[in-house]
């Protein structure tokens, strides 16, 4: 096992990644390297493999071929490696997945306390700090079901940040939200990006991609078809399918 | 002109009654007939149980039998045998204290403040330990009383509580094994659960009490009572495992994924995320299972234990009180009712408490 903080090592390196569901190949030879502090936006039609790819990064899905190296640690069957990577990689889900039987504060405190073994007072201070950051400190004692969708998603972001991860994964964080709540979540993500967090976001929010992404990836059929900085991606895309997708997403 | 909107006045009590029960002539007749029957039945019952009943033992069984109403003197005369069974007379205070210990233990472990591993272990350890010492004796100057002499309410409570204490964790283990990703584990567990569920409780009790001693070496047998409790716990756990599994199926898959993504390990995910939510979903069915198990303790009579129902039989079984079996059964039904009703009220309390965080 290599050291976590060797300089020059990218935050994430994916080589020839393959993933099958039975006989269906969901990912075909994905190659991707993400530097520390880089923000990647992944887009593409549904079923293109974007979610599968980022779920492989913290082993919510098991890959069948190729290598994934996260922060210098290779993801393999070694449970120790998986645990180490999951501690350092935060994830935000489409459907928030907050723990409904705990208050907002407890949602944010539980993992630092039982995974990182932080004392309660420290975990609570951290939790309150991040709840402040996502602008809902006053909701700390409520249960998730008492909050709006946008508030819940911001809690989910705070919960992931409380583990003080080095990489954040976003799996369509605004797709399940009512339109008027999308911007409050994106604002939090923009702030996070401006502070230098390494981020990989699966999203169809092209405005967000333009503002914060260093690179935009377009995936279809389990492959990365295009990879370019946002200016280039939106104005002079080389790929026919990318242009078609963009015209559908940006059409209205 | 200005419109003033006024809500229609709420109907008064009488008006409400009229609308609900006397809206049409036919409805009025049906309502009156039902009311008459109900009043008649309630009056008959009260007359039997209270107004014409005999409460004292002064007249003896003969006077009691002559009375028109219930003969509660049988309870006054024979309550000891109902509560304590064959337990020696001079030690019956120990049996009573043991009942109190079990009830206190159960009540304490129902209070949310005691729901930490250490406290619950402390409460259960102290409760069962105290019960065992009080009942069995042989130490601290208490005379030794073998398990074969335990009986009545104390035995019923002991069998019920130990069945649950052993059966509940076992049920959770079975439910977890059943959802294992390895097919040979999940299928074997499924087979065990279905196997136990396909047997009648009586045959399991009989097997554990009578057949098992032939199969086990002497040192492994233990007293018949503990084998019977094990059998009944196994039976309980097979049913409860399916209830817990049902509760787990109601927990969204995203919950476990979120816990994994936060770096929680298997047992942390199970104990902090999955089980608390699964038990919430399974609460009504779980309370139901507890109620059923409490009443099924009466089946141990077939392997020779005098739990409360069998003790009741003994209470009116002597010649002089033979006529008073209805009163004895009514009294025992009342005792069952107290316990079962408390259980269901507790279930309702838990559901209210949890409703705050419902999705």
Coordinates of C-alpha atoms in Angstrom, one line a residue:
Chain A
X1 CA 0.0 0.0 0.0
X2 CA 1.4 3.4 -0.9
X3 CA 1.3 6.5 1.1
X4 CA -1.8 8.7 0.9
X5 CA -0.1 12.0 0.4
X6 CA 2.7 11.5 -2.1
X7 CA 3.1 14.7 -4.1
X8 CA 2.4 14.5 -7.8
X9 CA 0.1 11.6 -7.4
X10 CA -3.3 12.5 -8.8
X11 CA -6.3 12.5 -6.4
X12 CA -7.9 9.9 -8.6
X13 CA -6.6 7.7 -11.4
X14 CA -8.9 5.3 -13.3
X15 CA -7.4 3.0 -15.9
X16 CA -9.3 0.8 -18.3
X17 CA -12.2 0.4 -16.0
X18 CA -14.8 -2.2 -16.9
X19 CA -18.0 -2.9 -15.2
X20 CA -20.6 -5.6 -16.0
X21 CA -24.1 -6.2 -14.7
X22 CA -24.5 -9.8 -15.7
X23 CA -23.8 -9.8 -19.4
X24 CA -24.5 -6.1 -19.8
X25 CA -21.4 -4.0 -20.0
X26 CA -22.1 -0.8 -18.1
X27 CA -18.5 0.7 -18.4
X28 CA -16.1 0.1 -21.2
X29 CA -12.4 0.9 -20.7
X30 CA -12.8 4.2 -18.8
X31 CA -9.6 6.2 -18.3
X32 CA -9.7 9.3 -16.1
X33 CA -7.2 11.2 -14.0
X34 CA -8.2 13.9 -11.6
X35 CA -5.7 16.2 -9.9
X36 CA -6.1 17.5 -6.4
X37 CA -8.4 20.6 -6.4
X38 CA -9.8 19.8 -9.8
X39 CA -13.6 20.0 -10.5
X40 CA -15.0 17.5 -13.0
X41 CA -18.5 17.6 -14.3
X42 CA -19.8 14.4 -15.9
X43 CA -22.9 14.5 -18.1
X44 CA -24.6 12.3 -20.6
X45 CA -27.9 10.6 -21.3
X46 CA -29.5 8.3 -18.7
X47 CA -28.1 4.8 -18.7
X48 CA -24.7 6.1 -20.0
X49 CA -22.8 4.8 -17.0
X50 CA -22.0 8.2 -15.3
X51 CA -23.5 7.1 -11.9
X52 CA -22.0 3.7 -12.2
X53 CA -18.6 5.3 -12.7
X54 CA -18.7 7.5 -9.7
X55 CA -20.2 4.8 -7.5
X56 CA -17.2 2.6 -8.4
X57 CA -14.9 5.3 -6.9
X58 CA -16.0 4.6 -3.4
X59 CA -16.9 0.9 -4.1
X60 CA -20.6 1.2 -3.9
X61 CA -20.3 -0.8 -7.1
X62 CA -17.6 -3.3 -7.6
X63 CA -15.6 -3.0 -10.9
X64 CA -14.7 -6.1 -12.9
X65 CA -11.6 -4.9 -14.8
X66 CA -9.0 -2.2 -14.8
X67 CA -7.6 -0.2 -11.8
X68 CA -8.9 2.6 -9.6
X69 CA -6.4 4.4 -7.4
X70 CA -7.8 6.9 -5.0
X71 CA -5.4 9.2 -3.1
X72 CA -2.6 6.7 -3.8
X73 CA -4.6 3.7 -2.5
X74 CA -5.7 1.1 -4.9
X75 CA -9.3 -0.1 -4.6
X76 CA -9.3 -3.9 -4.5
X77 CA -10.8 -6.6 -2.3
X78 CA -8.8 -5.4 0.6
X79 CA -11.4 -4.2 3.1
X80 CA -8.8 -2.0 4.9
X81 CA -8.3 -0.1 1.6
X82 CA -12.0 0.3 1.0
X83 CA -12.6 1.7 4.5
X84 CA -9.6 4.1 4.1
X85 CA -10.9 5.4 0.8
X86 CA -14.5 5.7 2.0
X87 CA -13.3 7.8 5.0
X88 CA -11.6 10.2 2.6
X89 CA -14.2 10.3 -0.2
X90 CA -17.6 12.0 0.6
X91 CA -20.7 11.3 -1.5
X92 CA -23.9 13.2 -2.0
X93 CA -26.8 11.2 -3.5
X94 CA -29.7 12.1 -5.7
X95 CA -32.2 11.2 -3.1
X96 CA -30.3 12.7 -0.1
X97 CA -30.4 9.4 1.9
X98 CA -30.4 11.2 5.2
X99 CA -31.0 8.9 8.2
X100 CA -34.7 9.6 9.0
X101 CA -34.4 8.4 12.6
X102 CA -31.8 10.9 13.6
X103 CA -31.9 14.7 13.9
X104 CA -30.0 16.8 11.4
X105 CA -27.2 17.3 14.0
X106 CA -27.0 13.5 14.7
X107 CA -26.9 12.8 11.0
X108 CA -23.8 15.0 10.8
X109 CA -22.2 13.7 14.0
X110 CA -22.6 9.9 13.7
X111 CA -19.9 9.1 11.3
X112 CA -17.2 11.3 12.7
X113 CA -18.0 9.8 16.1
X114 CA -18.1 6.1 15.2
X115 CA -15.8 6.0 12.2
X116 CA -13.2 8.6 13.1
X117 CA -13.7 8.1 16.8
X118 CA -14.0 11.8 17.5
X119 CA -15.2 12.9 20.9
X120 CA -18.8 14.1 21.0
X121 CA -18.0 17.7 21.6
X122 CA -15.6 17.9 18.7
X123 CA -18.0 16.1 16.4
X124 CA -20.8 18.5 17.4
X125 CA -18.6 21.6 16.9
X126 CA -17.6 20.3 13.4
X127 CA -21.3 19.5 12.6
X128 CA -22.4 23.0 13.6
X129 CA -19.6 24.5 11.6
X130 CA -20.7 22.8 8.4
X131 CA -24.4 23.3 9.0
X132 CA -23.5 27.0 9.3
X133 CA -21.6 26.7 6.0
X134 CA -24.6 25.2 4.2
X135 CA -26.7 28.0 5.8
X136 CA -29.1 25.9 7.9
X137 CA -27.6 26.1 11.4
X138 CA -31.1 26.7 12.8
X139 CA -32.4 23.3 11.6
X140 CA -29.9 21.3 13.6
X141 CA -32.5 19.8 16.0
X142 CA -35.1 18.9 13.4
X143 CA -35.6 15.6 11.7
X144 CA -35.0 15.3 8.0
X145 CA -38.7 14.8 7.2
X146 CA -39.4 18.3 8.6
X147 CA -37.1 19.9 6.0
X148 CA -37.6 20.8 2.3
X149 CA -35.8 18.9 -0.4
X150 CA -33.2 21.7 -0.9
X151 CA -32.6 21.8 2.9
X152 CA -32.2 18.1 3.1
X153 CA -29.7 18.0 0.3
X154 CA -27.7 20.8 2.0
X155 CA -27.7 18.7 5.2
X156 CA -26.5 15.7 3.1
X157 CA -23.6 17.9 1.8
X158 CA -22.8 19.0 5.4
X159 CA -22.9 15.4 6.6
X160 CA -20.4 14.3 4.0
X161 CA -18.2 17.3 4.8
X162 CA -18.1 16.5 8.5
X163 CA -15.9 13.5 7.7
X164 CA -13.5 16.1 6.2
X165 CA -13.0 14.2 3.0
X166 CA -10.4 15.1 0.4
X167 CA -12.7 14.2 -2.6
X168 CA -16.4 14.9 -2.9
X169 CA -18.6 12.9 -5.3
X170 CA -22.0 14.3 -6.3
X171 CA -24.5 11.9 -8.0
X172 CA -27.1 14.1 -9.6
X173 CA -27.5 16.1 -6.5
X174 CA -30.3 18.4 -7.9
X175 CA -32.3 16.0 -10.0
X176 CA -34.8 15.1 -7.3
X177 CA -35.4 18.7 -6.3
X178 CA -38.2 21.1 -7.1
X179 CA -36.9 23.7 -9.5
X180 CA -37.0 26.6 -7.0
X181 CA -34.7 24.7 -4.7
X182 CA -31.9 23.8 -7.2
X183 CA -30.0 27.1 -6.8
X184 CA -29.7 26.9 -3.0
X185 CA -27.9 23.6 -3.4
X186 CA -25.8 24.7 -6.4
X187 CA -24.7 27.8 -4.4
X188 CA -23.3 25.6 -1.7
X189 CA -21.5 23.5 -4.3
X190 CA -20.0 26.6 -5.9
X191 CA -18.7 27.8 -2.5
X192 CA -17.2 24.4 -1.9
X193 CA -15.5 24.5 -5.3
X194 CA -14.1 27.9 -4.7
X195 CA -12.4 26.6 -1.5
X196 CA -10.4 24.1 -3.5
X197 CA -12.3 20.9 -2.9
X198 CA -11.7 18.1 -5.4
X199 CA -15.1 17.4 -6.9
X200 CA -16.6 15.0 -9.3
X201 CA -20.2 15.9 -10.1
X202 CA -22.7 14.0 -12.2
X203 CA -25.2 16.7 -13.2
X204 CA -27.2 18.1 -16.0
X205 CA -26.8 21.7 -14.6
X206 CA -24.9 23.1 -17.4
X207 CA -24.7 26.6 -15.9
X208 CA -23.0 25.1 -12.9
X209 CA -20.6 23.2 -15.2
X210 CA -19.7 26.5 -17.0
X211 CA -19.1 28.3 -13.7
X212 CA -17.0 25.8 -11.8
X213 CA -15.8 22.9 -13.9
X214 CA -12.2 22.5 -14.9
X215 CA -13.2 19.8 -17.3
X216 CA -16.5 18.5 -18.6
X217 CA -16.9 14.8 -19.5
X218 CA -19.6 13.5 -21.8
X219 CA -20.4 9.8 -21.4
X220 CA -22.6 7.6 -23.5
X221 CA -22.8 3.8 -23.8
X222 CA -20.4 3.3 -20.9
X223 CA -17.6 5.3 -22.5
X224 CA -16.2 8.8 -22.1
X225 CA -16.7 10.3 -25.6
X226 CA -15.5 13.8 -24.9
X227 CA -13.4 15.5 -22.3
X228 CA -12.8 19.3 -22.5
X229 CA -12.7 22.5 -20.5
X230 CA -16.2 24.0 -20.4
X231 CA -15.7 26.8 -22.9
X232 CA -14.5 24.4 -25.5
X233 CA -17.1 21.7 -24.5
X234 CA -20.1 24.0 -24.9
X235 CA -19.0 25.9 -28.0
X236 CA -16.9 23.7 -30.2
X237 CA -17.7 20.1 -29.4
X238 CA -16.2 17.7 -31.9
X239 CA -18.5 14.8 -31.2
X240 CA -21.9 14.4 -33.0
X241 CA -23.6 12.8 -30.0
X242 CA -22.3 15.4 -27.6
X243 CA -23.7 18.2 -29.8
X244 CA -27.0 16.3 -30.0
X245 CA -27.2 15.9 -26.2
X246 CA -26.3 19.5 -25.6
X247 CA -29.0 20.7 -27.9
X248 CA -31.5 18.7 -26.0
X249 CA -30.3 19.9 -22.6
X250 CA -29.8 23.5 -23.5
X251 CA -32.6 23.6 -26.0
X252 CA -35.3 25.2 -23.8
Chain B
X1 CA -72.2 44.9 -0.3
X2 CA -69.6 43.1 1.7
X3 CA -69.8 39.3 2.0
X4 CA -69.2 38.0 5.5
X5 CA -68.1 34.4 5.5
X6 CA -69.1 32.5 8.6
X7 CA -68.2 28.8 9.2
X8 CA -71.4 26.8 9.9
X9 CA -71.7 26.3 13.7
X10 CA -70.4 23.0 15.0
X11 CA -73.4 20.7 15.8
X12 CA -74.1 20.3 19.5
X13 CA -73.9 17.0 21.3
X14 CA -77.5 16.1 21.0
X15 CA -77.7 17.2 17.4
X16 CA -74.6 15.1 16.7
X17 CA -76.2 12.0 18.3
X18 CA -79.4 12.6 16.3
X19 CA -77.5 12.7 13.0
X20 CA -75.4 9.7 13.7
X21 CA -78.0 7.3 15.3
X22 CA -81.5 8.6 14.6
X23 CA -81.3 10.0 11.1
X24 CA -84.2 7.9 9.8
X25 CA -87.0 6.0 11.6
X26 CA -85.4 2.7 10.7
X27 CA -82.0 3.8 12.0
X28 CA -83.7 5.0 15.2
X29 CA -85.3 1.6 15.8
X30 CA -82.0 -0.3 15.1
X31 CA -80.1 2.1 17.5
X32 CA -82.7 1.7 20.2
X33 CA -82.7 -2.1 19.9
X34 CA -78.9 -2.3 20.0
X35 CA -78.9 0.0 23.0
X36 CA -81.4 -2.1 24.9
X37 CA -79.4 -5.3 24.2
X38 CA -76.2 -3.6 25.4
X39 CA -77.7 -2.3 28.6
X40 CA -79.2 -5.7 29.3
X41 CA -75.9 -7.5 28.8
X42 CA -73.9 -5.0 30.8
X43 CA -76.4 -5.1 33.6
X44 CA -76.4 -9.0 33.7
X45 CA -72.6 -9.0 33.8
X46 CA -72.4 -6.4 36.5
X47 CA -75.0 -8.1 38.5
X48 CA -73.1 -11.4 38.3
X49 CA -69.7 -10.0 38.9
X50 CA -70.5 -7.3 41.5
X51 CA -74.0 -6.9 42.9
X52 CA -74.9 -10.5 43.7
X53 CA -71.3 -11.7 44.0
X54 CA -69.7 -13.1 47.2
X55 CA -66.3 -11.7 48.1
X56 CA -65.5 -13.1 51.5
X57 CA -64.6 -16.6 52.5
X58 CA -66.5 -16.4 55.8
X59 CA -69.5 -18.5 54.5
X60 CA -67.3 -21.1 53.0
X61 CA -67.9 -22.8 49.6
X62 CA -71.5 -23.7 50.5
X63 CA -72.7 -20.2 51.1
X64 CA -70.9 -19.1 48.0
X65 CA -72.4 -21.7 45.8
X66 CA -75.9 -20.7 47.0
X67 CA -75.4 -17.1 45.9
X68 CA -76.9 -15.9 42.7
X69 CA -73.7 -14.1 41.5
X70 CA -70.1 -14.8 41.1
X71 CA -68.2 -16.6 43.8
X72 CA -65.0 -14.5 44.2
X73 CA -64.3 -16.2 47.5
X74 CA -62.5 -18.9 45.5
X75 CA -59.9 -16.4 44.6
X76 CA -59.6 -15.1 48.2
X77 CA -59.2 -18.7 49.4
X78 CA -57.0 -20.0 46.6
X79 CA -55.0 -17.1 45.3
X80 CA -51.8 -18.5 46.6
X81 CA -51.9 -21.5 44.3
X82 CA -52.8 -19.4 41.3
X83 CA -49.9 -17.0 41.8
X84 CA -47.3 -19.4 43.2
X85 CA -48.3 -22.9 42.1
X86 CA -46.6 -25.7 44.1
X87 CA -44.0 -23.3 45.5
X88 CA -43.5 -24.1 49.2
X89 CA -45.9 -22.0 51.4
X90 CA -43.2 -20.5 53.7
X91 CA -41.1 -19.3 50.7
X92 CA -43.9 -17.8 48.6
X93 CA -42.8 -14.3 49.5
X94 CA -39.7 -15.1 47.5
X95 CA -41.8 -16.1 44.5
X96 CA -43.7 -12.8 44.8
X97 CA -40.5 -10.8 45.0
X98 CA -39.2 -12.7 42.0
X99 CA -42.3 -11.6 40.0
X100 CA -41.7 -8.0 41.1
X101 CA -38.1 -8.3 40.0
X102 CA -39.1 -9.6 36.5
X103 CA -41.8 -6.9 36.1
X104 CA -39.4 -4.1 37.2
X105 CA -36.7 -5.4 34.8
X106 CA -39.2 -5.5 32.0
X107 CA -40.5 -2.0 32.7
X108 CA -37.0 -0.6 33.1
X109 CA -35.9 -2.1 29.8
X110 CA -38.9 -0.5 28.1
X111 CA -37.7 3.0 29.1
X112 CA -35.7 4.7 26.3
X113 CA -33.1 6.0 28.8
X114 CA -32.0 2.4 29.4
X115 CA -31.4 1.6 25.7
X116 CA -27.6 1.5 25.8
X117 CA -25.7 -1.7 25.7
X118 CA -24.3 -1.5 29.2
X119 CA -27.5 -0.4 30.9
X120 CA -29.7 -3.0 29.3
X121 CA -27.1 -5.7 30.1
X122 CA -27.0 -4.5 33.7
X123 CA -30.8 -4.4 34.0
X124 CA -31.2 -7.8 32.5
X125 CA -28.3 -9.4 34.4
X126 CA -29.6 -8.0 37.7
X127 CA -33.2 -8.9 37.0
X128 CA -32.7 -12.5 35.9
X129 CA -30.0 -13.0 38.5
X130 CA -32.3 -11.8 41.3
X131 CA -35.1 -13.9 40.0
X132 CA -33.0 -17.0 39.9
X133 CA -31.5 -16.5 43.4
X134 CA -34.9 -15.8 44.9
X135 CA -36.7 -18.7 43.2
X136 CA -34.0 -21.3 43.5
X137 CA -32.5 -20.3 46.8
X138 CA -29.7 -22.5 48.3
X139 CA -27.7 -19.3 49.0
X140 CA -27.9 -16.5 51.5
X141 CA -29.8 -18.7 53.9
X142 CA -32.7 -19.2 51.4
X143 CA -34.0 -22.8 51.3
X144 CA -33.3 -24.6 48.1
X145 CA -36.4 -25.0 45.8
X146 CA -36.0 -27.0 42.6
X147 CA -37.3 -25.9 39.3
X148 CA -40.0 -28.6 39.4
X149 CA -41.7 -26.8 42.3
X150 CA -41.8 -23.4 40.5
X151 CA -45.2 -22.4 39.3
X152 CA -48.0 -19.9 38.9
X153 CA -47.4 -16.4 37.7
X154 CA -43.7 -16.4 38.6
X155 CA -43.2 -19.3 36.2
X156 CA -45.3 -17.8 33.4
X157 CA -43.3 -14.5 33.7
X158 CA -40.0 -16.3 33.8
X159 CA -40.7 -18.4 30.8
X160 CA -42.0 -15.4 28.8
X161 CA -39.2 -13.1 29.7
X162 CA -36.4 -15.6 29.1
X163 CA -38.0 -16.7 25.9
X164 CA -37.9 -13.1 24.6
X165 CA -34.4 -12.4 26.0
X166 CA -33.0 -15.4 24.2
X167 CA -35.3 -15.4 21.2
X168 CA -35.1 -11.7 20.2
X169 CA -31.3 -11.5 19.6
X170 CA -31.5 -14.9 17.9
X171 CA -34.2 -13.6 15.7
X172 CA -32.1 -10.7 14.6
X173 CA -29.1 -13.0 13.9
X174 CA -31.4 -15.2 11.8
X175 CA -32.8 -12.2 9.9
X176 CA -29.3 -10.9 9.2
X177 CA -28.1 -14.3 8.0
X178 CA -31.2 -14.7 5.9
X179 CA -30.2 -11.6 3.9
X180 CA -26.6 -12.7 3.5
X181 CA -25.1 -12.3 0.0
X182 CA -23.8 -15.8 0.1
X183 CA -26.6 -18.0 -1.2
X184 CA -25.7 -21.1 0.9
X185 CA -26.0 -19.1 4.1
X186 CA -29.2 -17.3 3.3
X187 CA -30.8 -20.5 2.0
X188 CA -29.8 -22.6 5.0
X189 CA -31.1 -20.0 7.3
X190 CA -34.3 -19.9 5.4
X191 CA -34.6 -23.6 5.6
X192 CA -34.1 -23.5 9.4
X193 CA -36.7 -20.8 9.8
X194 CA -39.2 -22.5 7.7
X195 CA -38.5 -25.8 9.4
X196 CA -39.2 -24.4 12.9
X197 CA -42.2 -22.6 11.7
X198 CA -43.7 -25.7 10.1
X199 CA -43.7 -27.5 13.5
X200 CA -46.4 -27.0 16.1
X201 CA -45.1 -25.4 19.3
X202 CA -46.3 -28.3 21.3
X203 CA -44.2 -30.8 19.4
X204 CA -41.1 -28.5 19.8
X205 CA -41.7 -28.3 23.6
X206 CA -42.2 -32.0 23.8
X207 CA -39.0 -32.7 21.8
X208 CA -36.9 -30.4 24.0
X209 CA -38.4 -31.6 27.3
X210 CA -38.7 -35.4 26.6
X211 CA -36.8 -36.4 23.5
X212 CA -33.6 -34.3 23.8
X213 CA -32.3 -36.0 27.0
X214 CA -31.9 -39.2 25.1
X215 CA -29.8 -37.4 22.4
X216 CA -27.6 -35.3 24.7
X217 CA -24.9 -36.2 27.1
X218 CA -25.8 -35.8 30.8
X219 CA -23.7 -32.7 31.4
X220 CA -25.4 -30.8 28.5
X221 CA -29.0 -31.5 29.4
X222 CA -29.6 -29.0 32.1
X223 CA -33.0 -28.9 33.9
X224 CA -36.1 -29.6 31.9
X225 CA -37.3 -26.0 32.5
X226 CA -34.3 -24.5 30.6
X227 CA -34.6 -26.9 27.7
X228 CA -38.3 -26.0 27.4
X229 CA -37.3 -22.3 27.5
X230 CA -34.7 -22.9 24.7
X231 CA -37.3 -24.6 22.6
X232 CA -39.8 -21.9 23.1
X233 CA -37.1 -19.3 22.3
X234 CA -36.3 -21.1 19.1
X235 CA -39.9 -21.1 18.1
X236 CA -40.2 -17.4 19.0
X237 CA -37.1 -16.5 17.0
X238 CA -38.2 -18.2 13.8
X239 CA -41.4 -16.0 13.7
X240 CA -39.7 -12.9 14.9
X241 CA -36.9 -13.3 12.4
X242 CA -39.4 -13.0 9.6
X243 CA -40.9 -10.0 11.2
X244 CA -37.5 -8.3 11.5
X245 CA -36.7 -9.3 7.9
X246 CA -39.9 -7.7 6.7
X247 CA -38.9 -4.5 8.6
X248 CA -35.5 -4.5 7.0
X249 CA -37.1 -4.8 3.5
X250 CA -38.9 -1.5 4.3
X251 CA -35.6 0.4 4.8
X252 CA -34.6 2.1 1.6
X253 CA -31.4 0.7 0.0
X254 CA -30.0 4.2 -0.1
X255 CA -29.7 4.1 3.7
X256 CA -27.1 1.4 3.7
X257 CA -25.3 3.0 0.7
X258 CA -25.1 6.4 2.5
X259 CA -23.7 4.6 5.6
X260 CA -21.1 2.8 3.5
X261 CA -20.2 6.0 1.7
X262 CA -19.6 7.6 5.2
X263 CA -17.1 4.8 6.0
X264 CA -19.2 2.8 8.5
X265 CA -18.4 -0.8 8.9
X266 CA -20.9 -3.7 8.7
X267 CA -21.9 -3.8 12.3
X268 CA -22.0 0.0 12.6
X269 CA -24.4 0.1 9.6
X270 CA -26.5 -2.7 11.0
X271 CA -26.7 -1.4 14.5
X272 CA -27.0 2.4 13.9
X273 CA -28.8 2.6 10.5
X274 CA -30.5 -0.6 9.5
X275 CA -31.9 -2.1 12.7
X276 CA -33.3 1.1 14.3
X277 CA -35.3 1.8 11.1
X278 CA -36.2 -1.9 10.6
X279 CA -37.5 -2.3 14.1
X280 CA -39.6 0.8 13.7
X281 CA -41.3 -0.7 10.6
X282 CA -41.7 -4.0 12.4
X283 CA -43.1 -2.6 15.7
X284 CA -46.8 -3.5 15.4
X285 CA -46.0 -7.1 14.3
X286 CA -43.4 -7.4 17.0
X287 CA -45.8 -6.4 19.7
X288 CA -48.2 -8.9 18.3
X289 CA -45.6 -11.6 18.5
X290 CA -44.8 -10.7 22.1
X291 CA -48.5 -11.0 23.0
X292 CA -48.9 -14.3 21.3
X293 CA -45.7 -15.7 23.0
X294 CA -47.0 -14.5 26.4
X295 CA -50.2 -16.5 26.0
X296 CA -48.4 -19.5 24.5
X297 CA -46.5 -19.9 27.7
X298 CA -49.6 -21.8 28.9
X299 CA -48.6 -24.7 26.6
X300 CA -45.7 -25.7 28.9
X301 CA -48.4 -27.5 30.9
X302 CA -48.1 -30.4 28.5
X303 CA -44.6 -31.1 29.7
X304 CA -45.5 -30.9 33.3
X305 CA -45.1 -27.3 34.4
X306 CA -47.7 -25.5 36.5
X307 CA -47.7 -22.1 35.0
X308 CA -50.6 -19.7 35.8
X309 CA -53.3 -21.4 33.8
X310 CA -52.5 -24.9 35.1
X311 CA -52.3 -23.5 38.6
X312 CA -55.7 -22.1 38.1
X313 CA -57.0 -25.6 37.2
X314 CA -55.5 -26.8 40.5
X315 CA -57.1 -23.9 42.3
X316 CA -60.6 -25.1 41.6
X317 CA -59.6 -28.7 41.2
X318 CA -60.2 -29.6 44.9
X319 CA -63.7 -30.9 45.5
X320 CA -65.1 -28.0 47.5
X321 CA -64.5 -25.3 44.9
X322 CA -65.1 -27.4 41.8
X323 CA -68.2 -25.3 40.9
X324 CA -66.2 -22.1 40.7
X325 CA -64.2 -22.6 37.6
X326 CA -65.7 -19.7 35.7
X327 CA -64.6 -17.3 38.4
X328 CA -61.0 -18.7 38.4
X329 CA -60.8 -18.5 34.6
X330 CA -62.2 -15.0 34.7
X331 CA -59.6 -14.0 37.2
X332 CA -56.7 -15.5 35.2
X333 CA -58.1 -13.9 32.0
X334 CA -57.9 -10.6 33.9
X335 CA -54.3 -11.2 34.8
X336 CA -53.5 -12.0 31.2
X337 CA -55.4 -8.9 30.2
X338 CA -53.3 -6.7 32.4
X339 CA -50.0 -7.9 30.9
X340 CA -51.2 -8.0 27.3
X341 CA -52.9 -4.6 27.5
X342 CA -49.7 -3.1 29.0
X343 CA -47.7 -4.5 26.2
X344 CA -50.1 -3.1 23.6
X345 CA -50.1 0.3 25.3
X346 CA -46.4 0.3 25.3
X347 CA -46.4 -0.5 21.6
X348 CA -48.6 2.5 21.0
X349 CA -46.3 4.7 23.1
X350 CA -43.3 3.6 21.0
X351 CA -45.2 4.3 17.8
X352 CA -46.1 7.8 19.0
X353 CA -42.6 8.4 20.0
X354 CA -41.2 7.4 16.7
X355 CA -43.8 9.2 14.5
X356 CA -41.7 12.4 14.9
X357 CA -39.0 11.1 12.7
X358 CA -41.2 9.3 10.2
X359 CA -40.5 9.9 6.5

